[in-house]
Amino acid sequence: MSAGKYQQVVALAGGVGASRLLRGLVRVIPPESLTVIVNTGDDMVLHGLHVSPDIDTVVYTMAGAADPDRGWGLAEETWNALSAMERYGMDTWFALGDKDLATHVFRTSRLAAGAGLATVTAEIARAWGVVPRILPMTEDRVENRVVVEEGGRELDLHFQEYLVHHGSPDSVLRAYAAGVSSAQALPEAVAAIEAAHAIVFCPSNPVVSIGPILAVPGIGAAVSRSRARKIAVSPIVGGAPVRGPADRLMRSAGIDVSCVGIARYYAGIVDTLVIDERDREQAEDVATHCKCIVANTLISELRASEALSRILCEGVDIRTPQE
Ligand code: FO1
């Protein structure tokens, strides 16, 4: 069946939280009907290698190859190259596994040969047997940066330095996506949004994952123009992020760390927000901003992800093959 016969779904995705939803979603809708637009603001050049953590997390997870505990990187990874780098006094705070390194070497060499990030991402996805289209939000350089206060001074860090090297301290003054306002949206991403029946906002960090995707001018505009059903899953459960430093980053952006804060943030952008059962008592508040669905959103288990995906599809009128 050609992709045109299916209702097309676009997902806006960060890394681990998004991937855990997407692997359930592709068990509920035809994988060919899904296009994932991925945040590239966390990308970094390290040891001369172009690392795209969120793209790789999405690809590895959808391929069933991601490390189940960490959520990022590959399962059954070894770290020999990293240990060998220590001998030369190289930076090893960002853990590149031996198998994962192959992806970064491949990406970097293809980019150096003149291929675009979208082409290389498609090649990586194909190599892992991943059927949904995985698209970077842009091929231009966008860099998530976090300004923290340390010893009375402002420190302006790359997001990975903030998260991994500095251990995501509380003292966040602000976060911003450098280069985003002049970034060109990937044309295929805009076309996918224009053709979408539904847009799913994955349970990702609103400040450094979904925010930067929407801040790419062509993408934010296409999402606003789109008549697609728009549904988000709150990454905040019980007043705390399911994982990662979203609480610190949200606070610095003036967003209340609750599912109501998420509803306010997405007000006027999404029509429905899915909040967790544990936040049931906030459903009424959420409903003043958009439609609210209460469900189990803790989806580290595949079956839970699949169950949530069915609820999402119902919420946006996507026919699933079983119906
Ligand atoms: N996260 C960590 O907390 N520590 C690491 O050393 C680390 C290495 C790493 C290598 C490749 C990759 O694709 C992801 C990696 N991550 C690591 C995860 C990454 O920093 C974050 O999950 C995302 O950028 C947040 O979306």
mmCIF file of C-alpha atoms in Angstrom, residues 24 47 55 58 98 104 113 130 144 187-188 204 227-228 238 268 276:
data_model
loop_
_atom_site.group_PDB
_atom_site.id
_atom_site.type_symbol
_atom_site.label_atom_id
_atom_site.label_comp_id
_atom_site.label_asym_id
_atom_site.label_seq_id
_atom_site.Cartn_x
_atom_site.Cartn_y
_atom_site.Cartn_z
ATOM 1 C CA GLY A 24 4.610 2.033 20.781
ATOM 2 C CA HIS A 47 36.551 14.930 18.730
ATOM 3 C CA ILE A 55 18.247 11.522 16.083
ATOM 4 C CA VAL A 58 15.037 7.858 18.004
ATOM 5 C CA ASP A 98 32.406 1.652 20.564
ATOM 6 C CA HIS A 104 29.206 9.365 14.363
ATOM 7 C CA ALA A 113 31.502 14.442 1.482
ATOM 8 C CA VAL A 130 13.697 1.911 10.611
ATOM 9 C CA ASN A 144 20.824 24.648 22.732
ATOM 10 C CA PRO A 187 11.434 21.451 3.380
ATOM 11 C CA GLU A 188 10.390 17.788 3.833
ATOM 12 C CA SER A 204 9.872 15.788 25.537
ATOM 13 C CA ARG A 227 -5.504 22.115 10.344
ATOM 14 C CA ALA A 228 -4.215 18.763 11.674
ATOM 15 C CA GLY A 238 3.406 14.585 39.671
ATOM 16 C CA GLY A 268 -3.261 27.854 21.332
ATOM 17 C CA ASP A 276 -0.892 11.310 33.676
#
